Amino acid sequence: MTDQRPLAGLIRRPIATIIDFLLIPLFGFILMLVSGAMEHAEAYAGNQLFIRPLLLGISSYVLVNGWLLYSRGQTLGKAIMGVTILSEKTGEKASILSLLIRSLFFPTLYLTIPPLMGITSFFLPWIALMVVLDQMFIFGKNRQCLHDYLCGTIVVR
Amino acid sequence: MVGIILANINYRYYLPESFNGILCLYYLAAFSQNHKMGLNLSYSYRTFFSVCAAVIYMAAAAHAYGQCENTEKIPGLEKLYSQTWGTQFNGQRFQSSTNTSINAENAANLELQWVYGLSTQQPRSYPLVTEDTIFIGDGGRGLVALDKSNGCIRWENNELNDISTSIVSELVDGRRVLVFSGRNSGVYAVDASNGKVLWKKYVADDPVPMFSGSPIAYQDKVFVPISSMEIALSANPFYGCCTTSGGMAALDIATGALLWYRPTIEEPPKVTGRHYLFVEEYGPSGAPVWGAPMLDTKRGLLFYGTGQNYSRPATLTSDAIFAVHIETGKIAWVRQFTAKDAFNMSCTAAADHPNCPKPMGPDVDFGAPPLLITLKSGDDLLIAGQKSGDVYGINPDTGEAVWSTQFGRGGALGGVHWGIAANPDLGLVFIPISDVPALPSERDPAPGLFALNAEDGSVKWAVERQKKCEERGCWPGLSAAITAGPDIVIAGSLDSELMVYRAEDGELLWSFNSAKEFSSVNGLATNGGVFDAHGPMLADNQLIVSSGYGSFGQKGGNALLVFTVKEEKTHD
């Protein structure tokens, strides 16, 4: 690590994640309401039921965090809590590709919600366990979660 | 662990025996030949593998259990004991003495012959019975052909796992074809000799159709009633209720091609309001055909009832009886019996739900198919029972109501719910009344069985049933369709009682409480529950009925019960 900025603390990071965890669905919900994406019978037809909620989730994530991530390496939650994602190797702003891959881990957080586990597949509890394991890595060196290791990122103040 | 997971997968998805066989061979080989295979397994690993092998073997054995071994795998297809949900095309649900030997003389001797464990707690498939086979939709297990004598499986098709209707049949180019609907997947035609799918049709005039009503197969056509999932989607307050219409489709029985489609609402839906600033409300909608139709081969007409509107404005075609020409789908007549009834599932969540129509209607569909009976004068009369508890005698040529009789309080779960029956020899129509107190009503419930004179609708006899249990979902009402024999009426209740009454006077001849566990021929844990939906079937010396229906808080169950009376032996 070349950057001398202090690592984000064990309180700021989870709070930033919780803020994102709550804000993204809320924005997605508003998006759903305004766009009418889930308002008509066509949204529930055939075996395509998951597609529109998925697109709504991606859209709300991009609309809320897209510009912040691109310009400052921050999600809205991280911006509120004053923490930033950097490249572990360069200490500079993380590359778009690594941020993109990193953001793929975000929706897996929702798999830990117990009701979701109850109504979905046999494998979901195991995936949820992996998500918890991912977060547990934060207690290691450089306070990197598993997804930070995989994407080569660190989170600093 | 691996063994347990695989056994679980096998149990859930009914993998073929070959899969189990390969696994068993692998594990047994690993156990006994590990040195030769170069695995050099330790004692603990060998123990582990042997436990896995045992688990897999047990799962394989459980699956194989119930398969026919010493009997013919190809079903006999010469004699059919039913043609529709209404047993005959005329919807009478009546078996004459040529089709059943069970009667008032021997009904008291009915005894359980065998029990098959279904793979659903909400069975809803009315079986098709032949001289030696029972075809039935077995929940997630799919379509099964059971040996009528002992319940072993002749063949099964595990892909057909949402069958929700009666199994009906017709000859197509000399081949016996089974036809039925999957609740959400569409209409199927299957080769009766081996269970292979010949065609599948998803009738998609509506984006979210529900195939809950039983089809009729007649000559070169299949008639398919269409309902809609919007009834349930409306419970989501962010759903813009509602745009779909019920309907009836006619398909080519050889190919599944659509021949005609008759919606119950011709008028396209329009925006009628808005809530939460953005969610647009639509109407008219609904008038689903969720029950089975009835076929009058003499007139070439199909008769069927409709449900309520899902949203306002209400139409003149909800809670109505349709008469439609089978060749063209053109309407002969439509007669509405309850006007301005608009209701959907959002109203069960809260009366002030934004999708609940204002004012909320009573939800008194026609779910039971009408039946046709010939009176002493030689005139035909159409008889229809409604969820309101009203029963109507209707002129089949004009739709004019000749008489009407009302029972009990009626309501969202009946009144008359799934099916009435008749005895043409006695000129009687039998009316099961459910009267589950599902929605508020000013009238008092009167659950029970009633016999009407078909001529004028007067009550010949009445058997009112009293509440005998306090558990939630235990109710003395008769919601399931009933069946008539030569001189008997068979009814199953929502308090899990199956009863045989004398047709002439309503005397109770025999009863059986099914709220218990059974030992099944296929080794599945099996319990009985309430009797609902399709009701009993009479064939030969057997009474066939599935027990359990875990909807609306009722007691579920997965028991296909087969009763019999011993054949009387003739002396030389």
XYZ file of C-alpha atoms in Angstrom, chain A:
157
model
C 0.000 0.000 0.000
C 1.441 3.305 -1.002
C -1.291 5.530 0.296
C -0.793 6.782 3.844
C -4.457 7.402 4.550
C -5.686 5.348 7.509
C -7.734 2.231 6.893
C -11.475 2.570 7.357
C -12.523 1.469 10.828
C -14.554 -1.502 11.887
C -17.513 0.757 12.632
C -17.508 3.089 9.627
C -17.371 0.306 7.044
C -20.312 -1.771 8.340
C -22.390 1.383 8.810
C -21.589 2.438 5.236
C -22.646 -1.015 4.051
C -25.871 -0.867 6.066
C -26.683 2.529 4.540
C -26.211 1.106 1.032
C -28.091 -2.034 2.023
C -31.133 0.072 2.947
C -30.878 2.850 0.356
C -30.547 0.750 -2.779
C -33.821 -1.196 -2.311
C -35.572 2.001 -1.237
C -34.469 3.714 -4.417
C -35.322 0.578 -6.399
C -38.753 0.622 -4.846
C -39.295 4.248 -5.885
C -37.984 3.369 -9.343
C -40.457 0.482 -9.509
C -43.299 2.762 -8.507
C -42.429 5.503 -10.993
C -41.584 3.208 -13.913
C -44.481 0.780 -13.363
C -42.066 -2.060 -14.073
C -43.854 -4.459 -11.726
C -47.299 -2.987 -12.133
C -48.714 -5.080 -14.965
C -49.442 -8.724 -15.594
C -46.645 -9.007 -18.183
C -44.062 -8.610 -15.388
C -45.253 -11.879 -13.849
C -45.678 -13.887 -17.050
C -43.932 -17.153 -17.807
C -40.627 -17.901 -16.120
C -39.303 -14.358 -16.434
C -40.449 -13.195 -13.009
C -36.918 -12.529 -11.712
C -35.765 -10.393 -14.669
C -37.521 -7.112 -13.886
C -36.635 -7.079 -10.148
C -33.046 -7.861 -11.150
C -32.974 -5.015 -13.664
C -34.577 -2.692 -11.122
C -31.885 -3.604 -8.581
C -29.049 -3.035 -11.064
C -30.585 0.230 -12.251
C -31.017 1.617 -8.767
C -27.468 0.582 -7.821
C -26.047 2.305 -10.889
C -28.207 5.416 -10.476
C -27.348 5.806 -6.785
C -23.694 4.775 -6.861
C -22.565 4.880 -10.481
C -21.253 8.421 -10.682
C -19.837 8.387 -7.141
C -17.946 5.156 -7.803
C -16.635 6.376 -11.131
C -15.527 9.790 -9.918
C -14.584 9.191 -6.272
C -14.464 5.456 -5.646
C -17.300 5.729 -3.189
C -20.786 4.370 -2.814
C -23.371 6.685 -1.272
C -23.001 4.923 2.073
C -19.237 5.220 1.927
C -19.478 8.885 0.968
C -21.737 9.554 3.959
C -19.321 7.725 6.251
C -16.262 9.359 4.662
C -14.538 6.218 3.385
C -13.139 5.460 -0.083
C -12.171 2.389 -2.101
C -8.599 2.397 -3.383
C -6.423 0.007 -5.321
C -4.322 -2.025 -2.903
C -1.401 -2.052 -5.315
C -1.252 1.619 -6.343
C -3.024 3.374 -3.506
C -4.861 5.321 -6.170
C -8.499 5.208 -7.118
C -9.440 1.630 -7.949
C -9.941 0.739 -11.608
C -13.436 0.653 -13.058
C -13.098 -3.076 -13.716
C -12.209 -3.892 -10.127
C -15.023 -1.663 -8.864
C -17.414 -3.395 -11.228
C -16.393 -6.843 -10.025
C -16.502 -5.630 -6.435
C -20.044 -4.360 -6.846
C -21.180 -7.834 -7.871
C -20.720 -8.888 -4.245
C -23.165 -6.294 -2.980
C -26.434 -8.063 -3.944
C -25.232 -11.262 -2.235
C -25.741 -9.440 1.071
C -29.485 -9.771 0.569
C -29.160 -13.536 0.495
C -28.532 -13.429 4.240
C -32.075 -12.264 4.959
C -33.737 -15.242 6.695
C -37.098 -15.075 4.871
C -35.304 -15.175 1.545
C -33.436 -18.254 2.685
C -36.679 -19.867 3.676
C -38.375 -19.473 0.349
C -35.585 -20.184 -2.048
C -33.380 -23.063 -2.963
C -31.564 -25.699 -0.988
C -28.228 -24.068 -1.744
C -29.028 -20.573 -0.537
C -28.144 -21.103 3.149
C -24.686 -22.207 2.005
C -24.329 -19.125 -0.175
C -25.412 -16.995 2.786
C -22.703 -18.658 4.852
C -20.161 -17.683 2.201
C -21.372 -14.089 2.401
C -20.832 -14.050 6.162
C -17.404 -15.609 5.630
C -16.623 -12.875 3.104
C -17.367 -10.218 5.723
C -15.391 -12.025 8.427
C -12.168 -11.423 6.507
C -12.377 -7.796 7.616
C -10.672 -8.784 10.849
C -7.541 -9.745 8.928
C -4.600 -7.725 7.691
C -5.488 -4.431 5.969
C -9.109 -4.966 7.013
C -9.874 -6.486 3.631
C -13.028 -8.501 3.134
C -12.741 -11.496 0.853
C -14.088 -9.436 -2.039
C -11.346 -6.862 -1.388
C -8.732 -9.602 -1.702
C -10.288 -10.830 -4.921
C -10.552 -7.345 -6.437
C -7.273 -6.008 -5.057
C -8.889 -3.147 -3.149
C -8.673 -1.572 0.263
C -11.030 0.845 1.984
C -9.561 3.932 3.632
C -10.816 7.032 5.374
